[in-house]
PDB file of C-alpha atoms in Angstrom:
ATOM      1  CA  MET A   1       0.000   0.000   0.000  1.00 68.00           C
ATOM      2  CA  ARG A   2       2.864   2.336   0.782  1.00 70.00           C
ATOM      3  CA  ASP A   3       4.316   1.688  -2.673  1.00 75.00           C
ATOM      4  CA  ASP A   4       0.948   2.565  -4.249  1.00 75.00           C
ATOM      5  CA  LEU A   5       0.886   5.746  -2.226  1.00 74.00           C
ATOM      6  CA  ASN A   6       4.437   6.648  -3.239  1.00 80.00           C
ATOM      7  CA  VAL A   7       3.697   5.978  -6.930  1.00 82.00           C
ATOM      8  CA  SER A   8       0.531   8.087  -6.764  1.00 81.00           C
ATOM      9  CA  GLU A   9       2.374  10.894  -5.019  1.00 84.00           C
ATOM     10  CA  LYS A  10       5.087  10.846  -7.690  1.00 86.00           C
ATOM     11  CA  ARG A  11       2.497  10.938 -10.448  1.00 86.00           C
ATOM     12  CA  LEU A  12       0.679  13.786  -8.731  1.00 83.00           C
ATOM     13  CA  ILE A  13       3.906  15.750  -8.286  1.00 87.00           C
ATOM     14  CA  ALA A  14       4.837  15.203 -11.934  1.00 88.00           C
ATOM     15  CA  ALA A  15       1.386  16.377 -13.074  1.00 85.00           C
ATOM     16  CA  LEU A  16       1.594  19.434 -10.835  1.00 86.00           C
ATOM     17  CA  ASP A  17       5.054  20.219 -12.221  1.00 87.00           C
ATOM     18  CA  ARG A  18       3.735  20.015 -15.780  1.00 89.00           C
ATOM     19  CA  ILE A  19       0.853  22.322 -14.879  1.00 88.00           C
ATOM     20  CA  ASP A  20       3.247  24.756 -13.191  1.00 84.00           C
ATOM     21  CA  GLN A  21       5.508  24.765 -16.235  1.00 87.00           C
ATOM     22  CA  PHE A  22       2.548  25.300 -18.530  1.00 87.00           C
ATOM     23  CA  LEU A  23       1.240  28.144 -16.362  1.00 83.00           C
ATOM     24  CA  ASP A  24       4.703  29.701 -16.225  1.00 82.00           C
ATOM     25  CA  ARG A  25       4.988  29.536 -20.017  1.00 84.00           C
ATOM     26  CA  THR A  26       1.490  30.950 -20.407  1.00 81.00           C
ATOM     27  CA  ALA A  27       2.161  33.748 -17.929  1.00 77.00           C
ATOM     28  CA  ALA A  28       5.493  34.540 -19.588  1.00 77.00           C
ATOM     29  CA  SER A  29       3.888  34.651 -22.988  1.00 73.00           C
ATOM     30  CA  ARG A  30       1.141  36.962 -21.723  1.00 71.00           C
ATOM     31  CA  HIS A  31       3.690  39.355 -20.250  1.00 68.00           C
ATOM     32  CA  ALA A  32       5.738  39.349 -23.406  1.00 60.00           C
ATOM     33  CA  PRO A  33       5.663  42.563 -25.421  1.00 53.00           C
ATOM     34  CA  GLN A  34       4.191  40.918 -28.460  1.00 45.00           C
ATOM     35  CA  PRO A  35       0.682  39.475 -28.191  1.00 41.00           C
ATOM     36  CA  VAL A  36       0.314  35.731 -28.534  1.00 42.00           C
ATOM     37  CA  PRO A  37      -2.835  34.392 -30.090  1.00 44.00           C
ATOM     38  CA  ALA A  38      -4.895  31.966 -27.944  1.00 59.00           C
ATOM     39  CA  ASP A  39      -3.803  28.452 -28.703  1.00 80.00           C
ATOM     40  CA  ALA A  40      -6.586  25.891 -28.700  1.00 82.00           C
ATOM     41  CA  GLU A  41      -4.070  23.080 -28.348  1.00 84.00           C
ATOM     42  CA  ALA A  42      -2.529  24.651 -25.223  1.00 84.00           C
ATOM     43  CA  ALA A  43      -5.962  25.178 -23.690  1.00 83.00           C
ATOM     44  CA  SER A  44      -6.846  21.577 -24.414  1.00 87.00           C
ATOM     45  CA  GLN A  45      -3.581  20.413 -22.852  1.00 88.00           C
ATOM     46  CA  LEU A  46      -4.240  22.583 -19.784  1.00 88.00           C
ATOM     47  CA  HIS A  47      -7.712  21.132 -19.448  1.00 90.00           C
ATOM     48  CA  GLU A  48      -6.333  17.573 -19.690  1.00 91.00           C
ATOM     49  CA  LEU A  49      -3.644  18.301 -17.119  1.00 90.00           C
ATOM     50  CA  GLN A  50      -6.183  19.812 -14.735  1.00 90.00           C
ATOM     51  CA  ALA A  51      -8.426  16.751 -15.133  1.00 91.00           C
ATOM     52  CA  GLU A  52      -5.466  14.456 -14.476  1.00 90.00           C
ATOM     53  CA  ASN A  53      -4.544  16.582 -11.447  1.00 89.00           C
ATOM     54  CA  ARG A  54      -8.091  16.246 -10.036  1.00 90.00           C
ATOM     55  CA  ARG A  55      -8.087  12.493 -10.653  1.00 91.00           C
ATOM     56  CA  LEU A  56      -4.691  12.047  -8.998  1.00 89.00           C
ATOM     57  CA  SER A  57      -5.757  14.229  -6.063  1.00 88.00           C
ATOM     58  CA  GLN A  58      -8.825  12.053  -5.550  1.00 91.00           C
ATOM     59  CA  GLU A  59      -6.741   8.899  -5.841  1.00 90.00           C
ATOM     60  CA  LEU A  60      -4.238  10.253  -3.311  1.00 89.00           C
ATOM     61  CA  ALA A  61      -7.043  11.204  -0.917  1.00 90.00           C
ATOM     62  CA  ALA A  62      -8.493   7.679  -1.203  1.00 90.00           C
ATOM     63  CA  LEU A  63      -5.079   6.137  -0.510  1.00 90.00           C
ATOM     64  CA  HIS A  64      -4.611   8.376   2.518  1.00 90.00           C
ATOM     65  CA  GLU A  65      -8.041   7.343   3.795  1.00 91.00           C
ATOM     66  CA  ARG A  66      -7.278   3.637   3.371  1.00 91.00           C
ATOM     67  CA  GLN A  67      -3.935   4.080   5.088  1.00 91.00           C
ATOM     68  CA  SER A  68      -5.610   5.939   7.939  1.00 90.00           C
ATOM     69  CA  VAL A  69      -8.177   3.165   8.405  1.00 90.00           C
ATOM     70  CA  THR A  70      -5.471   0.490   8.291  1.00 90.00           C
ATOM     71  CA  LEU A  71      -3.324   2.370  10.780  1.00 90.00           C
ATOM     72  CA  SER A  72      -6.280   2.826  13.127  1.00 90.00           C
ATOM     73  CA  ASP A  73      -7.094  -0.882  12.906  1.00 88.00           C
ATOM     74  CA  CYS A  74      -3.473  -1.845  13.621  1.00 87.00           C
ATOM     75  CA  GLU A  75      -3.343   0.503  16.611  1.00 89.00           C
ATOM     76  CA  GLN A  76      -6.534  -1.026  18.028  1.00 89.00           C
ATOM     77  CA  ARG A  77      -5.195  -4.560  17.560  1.00 86.00           C
ATOM     78  CA  LEU A  78      -1.891  -3.592  19.152  1.00 87.00           C
ATOM     79  CA  ALA A  79      -3.651  -2.011  22.144  1.00 88.00           C
ATOM     80  CA  GLU A  80      -5.798  -5.135  22.616  1.00 86.00           C
ATOM     81  CA  ALA A  81      -2.759  -7.414  22.342  1.00 83.00           C
ATOM     82  CA  HIS A  82      -0.857  -5.262  24.829  1.00 86.00           C
ATOM     83  CA  ARG A  83      -3.766  -5.375  27.288  1.00 88.00           C
ATOM     84  CA  ARG A  84      -4.000  -9.163  26.999  1.00 84.00           C
ATOM     85  CA  LEU A  85      -0.244  -9.569  27.429  1.00 84.00           C
ATOM     86  CA  VAL A  86      -0.269  -7.386  30.548  1.00 85.00           C
ATOM     87  CA  GLU A  87      -3.148  -9.408  32.004  1.00 84.00           C
ATOM     88  CA  ALA A  88      -1.379 -12.688  31.187  1.00 82.00           C
ATOM     89  CA  GLY A  89       1.842 -11.418  32.774  1.00 81.00           C
ATOM     90  CA  GLU A  90       0.004 -10.407  35.942  1.00 84.00           C
ATOM     91  CA  GLU A  91      -1.694 -13.807  36.098  1.00 81.00           C
ATOM     92  CA  ALA A  92       1.614 -15.601  35.597  1.00 80.00           C
ATOM     93  CA  ALA A  93       3.241 -13.553  38.363  1.00 82.00           C
ATOM     94  CA  ARG A  94       0.330 -14.307  40.688  1.00 83.00           C
ATOM     95  CA  LEU A  95       0.525 -18.033  39.895  1.00 81.00           C
ATOM     96  CA  SER A  96       4.275 -18.043  40.404  1.00 80.00           C
ATOM     97  CA  ALA A  97       3.932 -16.407  43.807  1.00 81.00           C
ATOM     98  CA  ALA A  98       1.162 -18.855  44.777  1.00 80.00           C
ATOM     99  CA  ASN A  99       3.290 -21.823  43.676  1.00 80.00           C
ATOM    100  CA  GLU A 100       6.239 -20.583  45.692  1.00 82.00           C
ATOM    101  CA  ALA A 101       4.057 -20.169  48.773  1.00 80.00           C
ATOM    102  CA  LEU A 102       2.539 -23.631  48.252  1.00 79.00           C
ATOM    103  CA  ALA A 103       5.955 -25.239  47.865  1.00 80.00           C
ATOM    104  CA  GLU A 104       7.158 -23.566  51.084  1.00 80.00           C
ATOM    105  CA  ALA A 105       4.011 -24.666  52.939  1.00 77.00           C
ATOM    106  CA  ASN A 106       4.500 -28.228  51.692  1.00 75.00           C
ATOM    107  CA  ARG A 107       8.095 -28.275  52.878  1.00 75.00           C
ATOM    108  CA  ALA A 108       6.995 -27.031  56.297  1.00 75.00           C
ATOM    109  CA  LEU A 109       4.181 -29.602  56.436  1.00 74.00           C
ATOM    110  CA  ILE A 110       6.526 -32.450  55.558  1.00 71.00           C
ATOM    111  CA  ALA A 111       9.024 -31.321  58.173  1.00 73.00           C
ATOM    112  CA  ALA A 112       6.326 -30.934  60.842  1.00 70.00           C
ATOM    113  CA  GLN A 113       4.552 -34.258  60.224  1.00 67.00           C
ATOM    114  CA  GLN A 114       5.513 -37.151  62.451  1.00 58.00           C
ATOM    115  CA  GLY A 115       3.714 -40.394  63.194  1.00 55.00           C
ATOM    116  CA  ASP A 116       1.408 -42.779  61.329  1.00 55.00           C
ATOM    117  CA  GLY A 117      -0.246 -40.312  58.917  1.00 61.00           C
ATOM    118  CA  ALA A 118       2.989 -38.535  57.978  1.00 65.00           C
ATOM    119  CA  GLN A 119       3.515 -40.406  54.712  1.00 71.00           C
ATOM    120  CA  ASP A 120      -0.096 -39.921  53.553  1.00 72.00           C
ATOM    121  CA  GLU A 121      -0.006 -36.205  54.366  1.00 70.00           C
ATOM    122  CA  ALA A 122       3.364 -35.812  52.660  1.00 71.00           C
ATOM    123  CA  ARG A 123       2.082 -37.634  49.573  1.00 76.00           C
ATOM    124  CA  ARG A 124      -1.026 -35.419  49.404  1.00 75.00           C
ATOM    125  CA  ALA A 125       1.122 -32.316  49.839  1.00 75.00           C
ATOM    126  CA  LEU A 126       3.409 -33.443  47.018  1.00 78.00           C
ATOM    127  CA  GLU A 127       0.408 -34.235  44.793  1.00 81.00           C
ATOM    128  CA  ALA A 128      -0.965 -30.751  45.448  1.00 79.00           C
ATOM    129  CA  GLU A 129       2.408 -29.221  44.630  1.00 79.00           C
ATOM    130  CA  VAL A 130       2.681 -31.212  41.384  1.00 82.00           C
ATOM    131  CA  GLU A 131      -0.845 -30.169  40.406  1.00 82.00           C
ATOM    132  CA  SER A 132       0.030 -26.559  41.182  1.00 80.00           C
ATOM    133  CA  LEU A 133       3.128 -26.812  39.012  1.00 82.00           C
ATOM    134  CA  ARG A 134       1.018 -28.252  36.173  1.00 84.00           C
ATOM    135  CA  ALA A 135      -1.390 -25.326  36.465  1.00 81.00           C
ATOM    136  CA  ALA A 136       1.512 -22.880  36.396  1.00 80.00           C
ATOM    137  CA  ARG A 137       2.945 -24.567  33.322  1.00 85.00           C
ATOM    138  CA  ALA A 138      -0.441 -24.470  31.597  1.00 83.00           C
ATOM    139  CA  ALA A 139      -0.669 -20.754  32.409  1.00 82.00           C
ATOM    140  CA  GLU A 140       2.814 -20.180  30.982  1.00 83.00           C
ATOM    141  CA  VAL A 141       1.932 -22.108  27.827  1.00 86.00           C
ATOM    142  CA  ALA A 142      -1.272 -20.073  27.486  1.00 83.00           C
ATOM    143  CA  GLN A 143       0.723 -16.861  27.938  1.00 82.00           C
ATOM    144  CA  MET A 144       3.178 -17.931  25.252  1.00 86.00           C
ATOM    145  CA  GLY A 145       0.218 -18.756  23.009  1.00 85.00           C
ATOM    146  CA  GLU A 146      -1.114 -15.244  23.567  1.00 82.00           C
ATOM    147  CA  ILE A 147       2.274 -13.776  22.660  1.00 84.00           C
ATOM    148  CA  VAL A 148       2.514 -15.881  19.499  1.00 85.00           C
ATOM    149  CA  ASP A 149      -1.059 -14.976  18.518  1.00 82.00           C
ATOM    150  CA  ALA A 150      -0.340 -11.280  19.054  1.00 79.00           C
ATOM    151  CA  LEU A 151       2.822 -11.477  16.962  1.00 83.00           C
ATOM    152  CA  ASP A 152       1.021 -13.411  14.227  1.00 81.00           C
ATOM    153  CA  ARG A 153      -1.684 -10.773  14.084  1.00 79.00           C
ATOM    154  CA  MET A 154       0.919  -8.007  13.973  1.00 80.00           C
ATOM    155  CA  ILE A 155       2.685  -9.510  10.990  1.00 81.00           C
ATOM    156  CA  GLU A 156      -0.550 -10.926   9.562  1.00 72.00           C
ATOM    157  CA  ALA A 157       0.879 -14.404   9.222  1.00 52.00           C
ATOM    158  CA  PRO A 158      -1.251 -17.557   9.567  1.00 52.00           C
ATOM    159  CA  ALA A 159      -1.297 -19.255  12.954  1.00 51.00           C
ATOM    160  CA  PRO A 160       0.919 -22.336  13.467  1.00 55.00           C
ATOM    161  CA  ALA A 161      -0.405 -25.765  12.478  1.00 53.00           C
ATOM    162  CA  ALA A 162      -3.265 -27.086  14.610  1.00 47.00           C
ATOM    163  CA  GLY A 163      -1.306 -30.241  15.456  1.00 45.00           C
ATOM    164  CA  VAL A 164       0.427 -28.533  18.393  1.00 44.00           C
ATOM    165  CA  SER A 165      -1.655 -28.235  21.558  1.00 45.00           C
ATOM    166  CA  GLU A 166      -0.969 -25.083  23.558  1.00 44.00           C
ATOM    167  CA  THR A 167      -2.307 -26.330  26.894  1.00 43.00           C
ATOM    168  CA  ALA A 168      -0.936 -29.862  26.930  1.00 43.00           C
ATOM    169  CA  PRO A 169       1.720 -30.346  29.607  1.00 44.00           C
ATOM    170  CA  ALA A 170       5.189 -31.299  28.461  1.00 45.00           C
ATOM    171  CA  PRO A 171       5.422 -35.090  28.362  1.00 44.00           C
ATOM    172  CA  ASP A 172       8.750 -35.294  30.157  1.00 48.00           C
ATOM    173  CA  THR A 173       7.662 -33.200  33.162  1.00 44.00           C
ATOM    174  CA  ALA A 174       4.123 -34.525  33.568  1.00 46.00           C
ATOM    175  CA  GLU A 175       4.979 -38.197  32.986  1.00 51.00           C
ATOM    176  CA  HIS A 176       7.926 -38.119  35.382  1.00 50.00           C
ATOM    177  CA  ALA A 177       5.800 -36.457  38.058  1.00 48.00           C
ATOM    178  CA  ASP A 178       2.991 -39.001  37.584  1.00 52.00           C
ATOM    179  CA  ALA A 179       5.471 -41.886  37.684  1.00 53.00           C
ATOM    180  CA  ALA A 180       6.993 -40.521  40.905  1.00 50.00           C
ATOM    181  CA  LEU A 181       3.542 -40.230  42.498  1.00 47.00           C
ATOM    182  CA  ASP A 182       2.577 -43.753  41.417  1.00 52.00           C
ATOM    183  CA  GLU A 183       5.776 -45.150  42.905  1.00 54.00           C
ATOM    184  CA  GLY A 184       5.107 -43.300  46.167  1.00 49.00           C
ATOM    185  CA  ARG A 185       1.576 -44.777  46.375  1.00 46.00           C
ATOM    186  CA  GLY A 186       2.545 -48.276  45.506  1.00 46.00           C
TER     187      GLY A 186
END
């Protein structure tokens, strides 16, 4: 679109230059000591140049309008993406703080537990911590998805293939945690 605008501007400038040159020649010939008869061909050329000037001016105005609309749309999309990224960042920070507090509470609970129910309480605390870590990972994956979506919209590229799930936990982390829990139960 910018190239179209530049080409139209160049054409408009060239047409205006031709009109200026024609007007300068006409004015110079009028101020000349000897009278110059009215030239029908020059008048016709002036009329054509003025028509071309009007057409190019309208075309330039239309291009400016389209560019203005596109710019406004991009600014709105950028503002929305920024708002969503800020919200996702705040949520991730809140989840991170909650996970840290949960992990500390679990460590304190494990250290404080003694007796018959200590292993069951410790296992439940570890399960809760693993679940909390899964939720935090899902939130991070969702945040990254938001970032990728925002970038895709900014560059107007198609979204990545649908074969990749954004909220699925990483197999190595989730499977190892599940295996560790199963071993602790068994």
